[in-house]
Short mmCIF file of C-alpha atoms and ligand atoms in Angstrom, two decimals:
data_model
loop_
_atom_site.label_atom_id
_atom_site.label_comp_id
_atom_site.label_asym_id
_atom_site.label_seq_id
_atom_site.Cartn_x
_atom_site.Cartn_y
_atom_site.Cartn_z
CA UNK A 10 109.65 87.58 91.43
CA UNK A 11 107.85 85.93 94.16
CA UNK A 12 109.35 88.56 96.34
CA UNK A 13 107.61 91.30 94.23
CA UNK A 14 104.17 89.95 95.12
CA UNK A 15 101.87 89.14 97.53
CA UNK A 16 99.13 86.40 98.36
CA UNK A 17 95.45 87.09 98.23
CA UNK A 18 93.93 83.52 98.42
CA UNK A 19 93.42 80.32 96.77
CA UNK A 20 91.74 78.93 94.14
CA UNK A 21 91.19 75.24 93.05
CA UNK A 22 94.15 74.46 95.39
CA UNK A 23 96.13 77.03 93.66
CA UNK A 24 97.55 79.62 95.17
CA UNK A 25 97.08 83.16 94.15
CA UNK A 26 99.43 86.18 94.33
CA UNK A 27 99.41 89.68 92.75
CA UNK A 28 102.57 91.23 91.62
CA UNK A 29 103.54 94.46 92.83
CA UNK A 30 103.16 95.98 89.14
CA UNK A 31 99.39 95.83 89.66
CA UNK A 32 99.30 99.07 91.11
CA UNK A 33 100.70 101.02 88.01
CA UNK A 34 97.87 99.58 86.26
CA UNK A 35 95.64 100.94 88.65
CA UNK A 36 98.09 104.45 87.87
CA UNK A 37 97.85 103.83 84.30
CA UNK A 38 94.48 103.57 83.71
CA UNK A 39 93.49 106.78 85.95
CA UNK A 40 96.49 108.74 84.22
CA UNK A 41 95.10 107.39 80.54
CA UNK A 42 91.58 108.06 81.41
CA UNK A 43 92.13 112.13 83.01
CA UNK A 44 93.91 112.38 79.62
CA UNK A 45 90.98 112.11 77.78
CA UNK A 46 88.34 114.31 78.75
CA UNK A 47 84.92 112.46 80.59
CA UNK A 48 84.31 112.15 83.82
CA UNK A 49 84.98 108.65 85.60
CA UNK A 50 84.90 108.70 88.94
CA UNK A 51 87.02 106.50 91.13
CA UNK A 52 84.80 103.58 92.04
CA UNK A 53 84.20 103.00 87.82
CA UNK A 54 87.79 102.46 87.82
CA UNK A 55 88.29 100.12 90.65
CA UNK A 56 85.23 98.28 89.29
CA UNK A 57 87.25 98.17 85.50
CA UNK A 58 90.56 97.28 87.06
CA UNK A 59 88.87 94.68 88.98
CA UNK A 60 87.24 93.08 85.82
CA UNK A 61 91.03 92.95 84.10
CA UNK A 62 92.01 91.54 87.31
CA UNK A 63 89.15 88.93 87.06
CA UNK A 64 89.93 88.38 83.37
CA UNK A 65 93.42 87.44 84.23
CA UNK A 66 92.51 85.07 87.05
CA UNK A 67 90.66 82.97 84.97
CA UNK A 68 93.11 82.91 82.11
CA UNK A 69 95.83 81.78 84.60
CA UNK A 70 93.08 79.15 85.98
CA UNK A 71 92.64 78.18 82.79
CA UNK A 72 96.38 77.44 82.35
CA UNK A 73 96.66 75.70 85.91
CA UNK A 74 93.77 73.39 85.63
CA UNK A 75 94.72 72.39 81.71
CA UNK A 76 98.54 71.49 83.68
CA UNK A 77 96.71 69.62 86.15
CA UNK A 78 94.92 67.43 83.78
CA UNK A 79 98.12 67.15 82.14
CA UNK A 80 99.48 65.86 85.31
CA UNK A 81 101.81 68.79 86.31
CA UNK A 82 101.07 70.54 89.50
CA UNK A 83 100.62 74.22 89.76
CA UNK A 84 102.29 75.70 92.42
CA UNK A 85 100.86 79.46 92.28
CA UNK A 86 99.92 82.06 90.18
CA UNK A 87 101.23 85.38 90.09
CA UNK A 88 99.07 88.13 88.16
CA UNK A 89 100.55 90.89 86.26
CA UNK A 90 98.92 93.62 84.66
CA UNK A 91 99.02 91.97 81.12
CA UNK A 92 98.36 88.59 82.56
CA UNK A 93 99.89 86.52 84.82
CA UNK A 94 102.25 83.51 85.49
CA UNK A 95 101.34 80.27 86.61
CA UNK A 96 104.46 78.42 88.59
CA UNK A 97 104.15 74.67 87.67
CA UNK A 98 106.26 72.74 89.59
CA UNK A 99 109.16 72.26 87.63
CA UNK A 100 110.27 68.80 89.44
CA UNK A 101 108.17 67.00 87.61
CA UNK A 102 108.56 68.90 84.17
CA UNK A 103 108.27 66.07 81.23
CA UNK A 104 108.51 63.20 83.82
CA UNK A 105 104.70 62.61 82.72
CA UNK A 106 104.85 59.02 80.45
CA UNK A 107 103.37 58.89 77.54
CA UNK A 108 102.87 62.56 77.31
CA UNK A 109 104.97 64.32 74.62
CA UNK A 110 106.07 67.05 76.18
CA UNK A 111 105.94 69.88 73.50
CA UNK A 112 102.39 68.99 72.75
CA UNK A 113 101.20 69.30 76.42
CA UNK A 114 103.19 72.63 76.77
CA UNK A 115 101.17 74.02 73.83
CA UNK A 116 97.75 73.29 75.66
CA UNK A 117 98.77 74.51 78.43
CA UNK A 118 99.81 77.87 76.88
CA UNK A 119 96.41 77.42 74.46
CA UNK A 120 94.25 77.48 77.75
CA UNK A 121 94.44 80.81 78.99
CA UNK A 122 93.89 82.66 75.66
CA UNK A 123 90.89 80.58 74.34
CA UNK A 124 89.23 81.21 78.15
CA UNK A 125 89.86 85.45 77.30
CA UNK A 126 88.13 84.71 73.97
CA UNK A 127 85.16 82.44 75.40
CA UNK A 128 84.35 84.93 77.59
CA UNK A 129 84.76 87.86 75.24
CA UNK A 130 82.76 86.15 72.66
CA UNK A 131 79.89 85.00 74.76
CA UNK A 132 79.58 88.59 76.79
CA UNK A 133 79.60 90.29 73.41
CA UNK A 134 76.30 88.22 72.63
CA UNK A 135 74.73 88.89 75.38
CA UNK A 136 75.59 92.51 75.27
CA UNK A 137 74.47 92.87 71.98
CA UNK A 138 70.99 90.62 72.25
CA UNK A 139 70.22 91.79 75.68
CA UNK A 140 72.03 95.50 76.50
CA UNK A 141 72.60 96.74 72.79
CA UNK A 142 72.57 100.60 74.32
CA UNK A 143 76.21 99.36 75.47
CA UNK A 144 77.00 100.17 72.34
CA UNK A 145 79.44 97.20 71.93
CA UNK A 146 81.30 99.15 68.41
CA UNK A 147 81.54 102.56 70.13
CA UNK A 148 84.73 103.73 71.07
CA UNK A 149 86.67 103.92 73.78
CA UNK A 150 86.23 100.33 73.50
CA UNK A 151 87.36 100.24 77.33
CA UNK A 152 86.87 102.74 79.52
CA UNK A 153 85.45 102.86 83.36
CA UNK A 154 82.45 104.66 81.70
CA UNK A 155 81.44 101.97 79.68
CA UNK A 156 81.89 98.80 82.00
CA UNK A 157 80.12 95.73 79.80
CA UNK A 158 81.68 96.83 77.00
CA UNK A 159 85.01 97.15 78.71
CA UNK A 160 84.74 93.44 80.21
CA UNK A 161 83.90 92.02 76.37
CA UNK A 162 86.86 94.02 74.68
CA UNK A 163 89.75 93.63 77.91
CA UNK A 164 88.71 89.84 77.68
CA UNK A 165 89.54 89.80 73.80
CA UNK A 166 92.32 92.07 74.00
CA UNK A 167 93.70 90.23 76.89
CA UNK A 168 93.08 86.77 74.61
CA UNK A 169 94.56 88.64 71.12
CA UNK A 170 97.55 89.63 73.02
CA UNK A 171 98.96 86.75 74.90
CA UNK A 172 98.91 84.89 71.37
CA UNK A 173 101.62 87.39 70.25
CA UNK A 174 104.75 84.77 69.48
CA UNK A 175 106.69 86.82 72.50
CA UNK A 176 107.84 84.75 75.24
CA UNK A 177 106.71 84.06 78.18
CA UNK A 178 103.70 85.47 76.58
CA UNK A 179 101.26 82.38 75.50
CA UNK A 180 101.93 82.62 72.41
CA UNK A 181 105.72 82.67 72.81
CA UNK A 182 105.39 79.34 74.39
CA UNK A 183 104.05 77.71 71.72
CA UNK A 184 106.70 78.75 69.68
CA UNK A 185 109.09 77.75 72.23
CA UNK A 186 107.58 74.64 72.50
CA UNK A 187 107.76 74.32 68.67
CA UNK A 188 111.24 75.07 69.01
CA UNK A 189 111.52 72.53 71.54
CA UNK A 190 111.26 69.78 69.32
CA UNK A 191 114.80 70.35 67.41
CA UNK A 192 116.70 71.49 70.34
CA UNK A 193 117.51 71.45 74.12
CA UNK A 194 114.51 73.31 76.72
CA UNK A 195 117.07 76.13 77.27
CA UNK A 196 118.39 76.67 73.76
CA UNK A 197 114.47 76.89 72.70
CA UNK A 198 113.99 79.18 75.66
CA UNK A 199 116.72 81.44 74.04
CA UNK A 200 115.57 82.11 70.72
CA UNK A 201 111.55 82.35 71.61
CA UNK A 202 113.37 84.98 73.77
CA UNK A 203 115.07 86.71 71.18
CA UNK A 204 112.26 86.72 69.23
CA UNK A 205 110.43 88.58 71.89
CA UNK A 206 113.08 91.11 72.20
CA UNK A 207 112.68 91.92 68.61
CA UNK A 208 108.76 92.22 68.61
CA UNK A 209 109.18 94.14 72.07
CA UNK A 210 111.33 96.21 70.83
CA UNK A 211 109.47 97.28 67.91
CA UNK A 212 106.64 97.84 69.84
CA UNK A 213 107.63 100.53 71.62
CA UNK A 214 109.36 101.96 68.69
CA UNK A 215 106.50 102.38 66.49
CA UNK A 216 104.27 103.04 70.07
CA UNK A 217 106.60 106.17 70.61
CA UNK A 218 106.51 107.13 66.81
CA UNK A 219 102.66 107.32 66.59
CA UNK A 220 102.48 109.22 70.03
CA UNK A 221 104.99 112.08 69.14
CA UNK A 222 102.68 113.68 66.42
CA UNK A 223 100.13 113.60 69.46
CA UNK A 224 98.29 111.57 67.42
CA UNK A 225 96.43 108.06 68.33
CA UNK A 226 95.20 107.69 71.85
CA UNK A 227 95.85 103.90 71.47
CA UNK A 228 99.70 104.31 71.15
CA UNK A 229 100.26 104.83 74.98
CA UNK A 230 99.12 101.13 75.57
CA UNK A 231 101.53 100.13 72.74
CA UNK A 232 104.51 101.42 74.70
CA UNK A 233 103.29 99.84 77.82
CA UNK A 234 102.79 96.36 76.33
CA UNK A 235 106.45 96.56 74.58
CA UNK A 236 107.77 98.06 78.17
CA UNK A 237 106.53 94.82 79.80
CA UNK A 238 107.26 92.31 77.47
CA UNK A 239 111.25 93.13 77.59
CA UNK A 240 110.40 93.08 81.53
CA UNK A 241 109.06 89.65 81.11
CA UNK A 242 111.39 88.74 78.72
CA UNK A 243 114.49 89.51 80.90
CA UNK A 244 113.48 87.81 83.42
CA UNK A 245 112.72 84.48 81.49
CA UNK A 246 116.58 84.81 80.18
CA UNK A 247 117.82 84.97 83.18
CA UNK A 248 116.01 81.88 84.79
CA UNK A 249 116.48 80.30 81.38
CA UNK A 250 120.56 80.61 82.79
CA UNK A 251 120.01 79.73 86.05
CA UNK A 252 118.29 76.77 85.39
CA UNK A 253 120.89 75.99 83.12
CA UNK A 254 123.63 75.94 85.37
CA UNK A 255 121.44 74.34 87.97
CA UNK A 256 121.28 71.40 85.17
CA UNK A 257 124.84 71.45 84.09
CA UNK A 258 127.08 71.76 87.00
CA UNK A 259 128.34 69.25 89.04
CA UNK A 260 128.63 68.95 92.76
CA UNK A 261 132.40 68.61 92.48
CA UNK A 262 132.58 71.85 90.74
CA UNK A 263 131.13 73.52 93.61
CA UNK A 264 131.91 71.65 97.03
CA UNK A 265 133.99 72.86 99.62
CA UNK A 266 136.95 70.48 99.66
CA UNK A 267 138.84 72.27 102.11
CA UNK A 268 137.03 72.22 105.81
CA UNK A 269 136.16 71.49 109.29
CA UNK A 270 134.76 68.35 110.85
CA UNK A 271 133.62 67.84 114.31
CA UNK A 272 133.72 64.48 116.15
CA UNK A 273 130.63 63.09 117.76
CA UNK A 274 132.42 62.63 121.34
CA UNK A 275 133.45 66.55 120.84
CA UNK A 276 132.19 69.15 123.30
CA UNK A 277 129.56 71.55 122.11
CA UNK A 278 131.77 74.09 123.64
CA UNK A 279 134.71 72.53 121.97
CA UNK A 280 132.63 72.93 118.53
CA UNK A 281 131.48 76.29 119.02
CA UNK A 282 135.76 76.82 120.06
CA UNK A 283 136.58 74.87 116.28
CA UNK A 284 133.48 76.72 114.53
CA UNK A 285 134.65 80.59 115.96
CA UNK A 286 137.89 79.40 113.48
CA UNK A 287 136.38 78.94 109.86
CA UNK A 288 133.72 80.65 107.82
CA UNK A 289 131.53 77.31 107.59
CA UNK A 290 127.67 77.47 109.43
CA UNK A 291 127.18 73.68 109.08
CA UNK A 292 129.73 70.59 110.09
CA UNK A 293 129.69 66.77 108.96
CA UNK A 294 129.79 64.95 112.30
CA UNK A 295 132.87 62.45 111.34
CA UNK A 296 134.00 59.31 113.35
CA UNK A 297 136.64 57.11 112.15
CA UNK A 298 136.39 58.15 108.15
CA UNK A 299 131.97 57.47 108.80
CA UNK A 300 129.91 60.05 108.06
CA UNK A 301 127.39 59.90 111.55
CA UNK A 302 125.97 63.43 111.39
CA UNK A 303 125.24 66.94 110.74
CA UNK A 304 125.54 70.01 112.94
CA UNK A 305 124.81 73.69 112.45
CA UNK A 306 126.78 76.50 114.54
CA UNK A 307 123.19 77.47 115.47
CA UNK A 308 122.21 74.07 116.55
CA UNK A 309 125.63 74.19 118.77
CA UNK A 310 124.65 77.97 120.14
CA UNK A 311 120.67 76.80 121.11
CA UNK A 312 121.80 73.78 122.63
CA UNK A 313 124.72 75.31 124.86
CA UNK A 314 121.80 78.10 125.45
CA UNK A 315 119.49 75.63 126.69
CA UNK A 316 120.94 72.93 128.41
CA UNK A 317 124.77 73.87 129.19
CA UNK A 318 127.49 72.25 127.69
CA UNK A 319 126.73 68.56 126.21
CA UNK A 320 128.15 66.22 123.39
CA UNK A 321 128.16 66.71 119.70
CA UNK A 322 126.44 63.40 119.40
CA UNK A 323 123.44 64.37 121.64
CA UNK A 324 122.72 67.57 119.45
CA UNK A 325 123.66 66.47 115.98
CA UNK A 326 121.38 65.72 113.14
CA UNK A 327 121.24 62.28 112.19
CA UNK A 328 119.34 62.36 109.01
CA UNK A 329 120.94 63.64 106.02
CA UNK A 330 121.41 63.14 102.50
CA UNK A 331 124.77 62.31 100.63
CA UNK A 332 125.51 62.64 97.22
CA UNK A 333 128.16 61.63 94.58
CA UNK A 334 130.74 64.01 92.81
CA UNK A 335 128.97 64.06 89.64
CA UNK A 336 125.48 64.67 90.49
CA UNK A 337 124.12 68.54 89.52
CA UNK A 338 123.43 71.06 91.48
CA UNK A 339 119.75 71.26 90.81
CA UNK A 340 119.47 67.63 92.63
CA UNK A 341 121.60 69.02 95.68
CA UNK A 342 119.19 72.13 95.40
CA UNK A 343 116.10 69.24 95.65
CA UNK A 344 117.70 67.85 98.45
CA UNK A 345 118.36 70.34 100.66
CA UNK A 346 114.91 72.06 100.37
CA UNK A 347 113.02 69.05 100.47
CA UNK A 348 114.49 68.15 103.91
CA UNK A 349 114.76 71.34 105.14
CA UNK A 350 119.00 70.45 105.07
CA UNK A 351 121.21 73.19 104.87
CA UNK A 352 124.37 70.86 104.22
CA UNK A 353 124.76 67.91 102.20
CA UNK A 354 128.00 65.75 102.39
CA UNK A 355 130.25 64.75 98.87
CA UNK A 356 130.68 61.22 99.34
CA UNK A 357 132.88 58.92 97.47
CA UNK A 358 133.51 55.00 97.87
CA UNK A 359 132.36 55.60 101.78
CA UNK A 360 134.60 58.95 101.92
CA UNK A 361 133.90 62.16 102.54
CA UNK A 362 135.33 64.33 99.93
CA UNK A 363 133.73 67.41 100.13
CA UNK A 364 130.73 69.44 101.53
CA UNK A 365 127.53 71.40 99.79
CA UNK A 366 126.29 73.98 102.40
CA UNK A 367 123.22 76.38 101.16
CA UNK A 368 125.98 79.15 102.03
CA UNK A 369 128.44 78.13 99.48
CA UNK A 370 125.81 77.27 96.87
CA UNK A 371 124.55 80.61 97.09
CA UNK A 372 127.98 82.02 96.95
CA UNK A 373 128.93 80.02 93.94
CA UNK A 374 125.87 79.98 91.44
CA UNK A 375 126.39 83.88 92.02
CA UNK A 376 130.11 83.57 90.82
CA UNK A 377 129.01 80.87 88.12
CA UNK A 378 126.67 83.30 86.21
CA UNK A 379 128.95 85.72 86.48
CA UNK A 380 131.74 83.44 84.74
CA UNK A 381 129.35 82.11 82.27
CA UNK A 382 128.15 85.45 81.09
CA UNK A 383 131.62 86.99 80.96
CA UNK A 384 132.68 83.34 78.69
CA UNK A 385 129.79 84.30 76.47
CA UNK A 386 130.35 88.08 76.04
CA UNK A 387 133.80 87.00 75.06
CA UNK A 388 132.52 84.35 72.59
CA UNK A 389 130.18 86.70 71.01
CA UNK A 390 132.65 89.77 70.87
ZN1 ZN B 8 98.71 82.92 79.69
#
């Protein structure tokens, strides 16, 4: 996801990113508005798409500043067409004491919504008290023709919509969150999900039916909204699995048990002789059964670049992190990105019994999805 968009600032600490997807709403609403016959000219429509654009913003502000209060930090928001998503940082998900957690997840996913609605409700009073030829009941109700009325009806649209019980829509996170209450974070996840599948679904069913008879000019957005929801909601599934198997499996599921050490009092040219030998980027520095070290093959090349041929010791990393057989792989994934480590060392009563390089994790949460989804096709067939 995060690949998919790109940064455009900060606000309130939080940093702000627009998704690629942005620009077919820009597509969209040109294509929908030649359709219809008037004449909007380009600037009205970068002036409507920016007030969506606002409009989102501050729904996705409203969601990061409610988290904040709630004690969660928000990492960044990305904005989609249909609203956005707000990265909290998931470290500290339900660490907060004496917060229940399903109570604070539903006002967080409350905030953005009732921000849409404030805003639509109080720009709707002023347009009708102070600019009633904008014609608030007149339809289109948005269009790049009629801008104030656009900004009160995309603002309650854009409220309305993310209450639909479709995850990760808002309103899909309450019910997840109601869920949440009888059954594990990820088994919630999966049925709010199904549940948007099914509304999705139907969505662009009954969008397709009403456009075939070239009938109501409303339909169009229909189909988009369903077309983005099962967007949204694959994606949620499938970090709804990853973070499962981040949570479930242990380290001595996934380590290496099988490879190379180097010796402090080793060569670099001897290492970069051992490391030509095996697959592995990263070595535990071993002397006499102790764990002293770490050592990347690209440490080994720079340093042999640099300054000629030295000692393992001289080059080696000496702060690292260990961890037990049992722990899961989401703490070694905490570990090694909080340290910047790209190797963490399996240690058991003082011995090394395996190795956790960022290599082989990526390797084997690829191969672990892959298992798990074939064990549950097979279960389900
Ligand atoms: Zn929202």
């Amino acid at each position: 996801m995060r690949s998919w968009s790109i940064p455009v600032g900060r606000l309130f600490g939080v940093e702000i990113r627009v998704h690629l997807t942005f620009v077919f709403l820009l597509a969209f609403v040109w294509m929908a508005e030649s359709a219809m016959k008037g004449n909007s000219t380009p600037g009205r429509v970068l002036i409507l798409v920016g007030i969506i654009f606002g409009s989102v913003v501050l729904h996705e502000l409203g969601h990061a500043l409610v988290a904040q209060r709630e004690g969660l930090q928000a990492k960044a928001i990305i904005l989609f067409p249909i609203g956005g998503i707000t990265l909290l940082d998931d470290v500290v998900a339900g660490s907060t004491p004496g917060v229940v957690a399903w109570k604070r997840d539903i006002r967080i996913a409350l905030a953005g919504p009732l921000v849409n609605i404030a805003i639509g409700l109080i720009s709707a009073a002023v347009v009708l008290t102070r600019f009633p030829e904008a014609q608030l009941w007149t339809k289109p109700l948005i269009h790049s023709n009629h801008l104030l009325r656009s900004l009160v009806w995309s603002n309650l649209y854009l409220g309305v919509f993310n209450l639909l019980p479709a995850y990760p829509m808002d309103g899909g996170r309450v019910l997840r969150a109601l869920f949440s209450r009888g059954m594990d974070i990820v088994q919630a996840t999966r049925r709010a999900v199904s549940v948007a599948h099914a509304l999705a679904t139907l969505m662009v069913v009954v969008g397709m039916l009403l456009l075939i008879p070239g009938g109501h000019p409303d339909s169009s957005y229909l189909v988009m909204l369903g077309f983005f929801l099962l967007i949204g909601a694959q994606f949620e599934e499938r970090s709804a699995i990853f973070q499962s198997v981040l949570e479930t499996v242990h380290l001595e599921d996934v380590m290496l048990t099988d490879f190379a050490t180097l010796s402090p009092a080793d060569t670099l040219e001897d290492a970069l002789e051992k490391a030509v030998h095996t697959l592995q980027d990263d070595f535990p520095v071993v002397r006499g059964g102790d764990m002293v070290g770490v050592i990347s093959k690209a440490n080994i090349l720079q340093a042999l670049r640099a300054e000629g041929n030295g000692y393992v010791q001289s080059v080696m990393n000496r702060i690292f992190e260990v961890s037990t057989r049992t722990e899961s792989l989401a703490s070694a994934f905490r570990k090694l990105n909080s340290r910047n480590l790209s190797i963490i060392p399996v240690v058991e009563e003082q011995q090394l019994v395996g190795i956790v390089t960022l290599q082989n994790l990526m390797h084997s949460m690829a191969l672990l999805a892959e298992s798990r989804k074939l064990r549950k096709e097979a279960l389900e067939s």
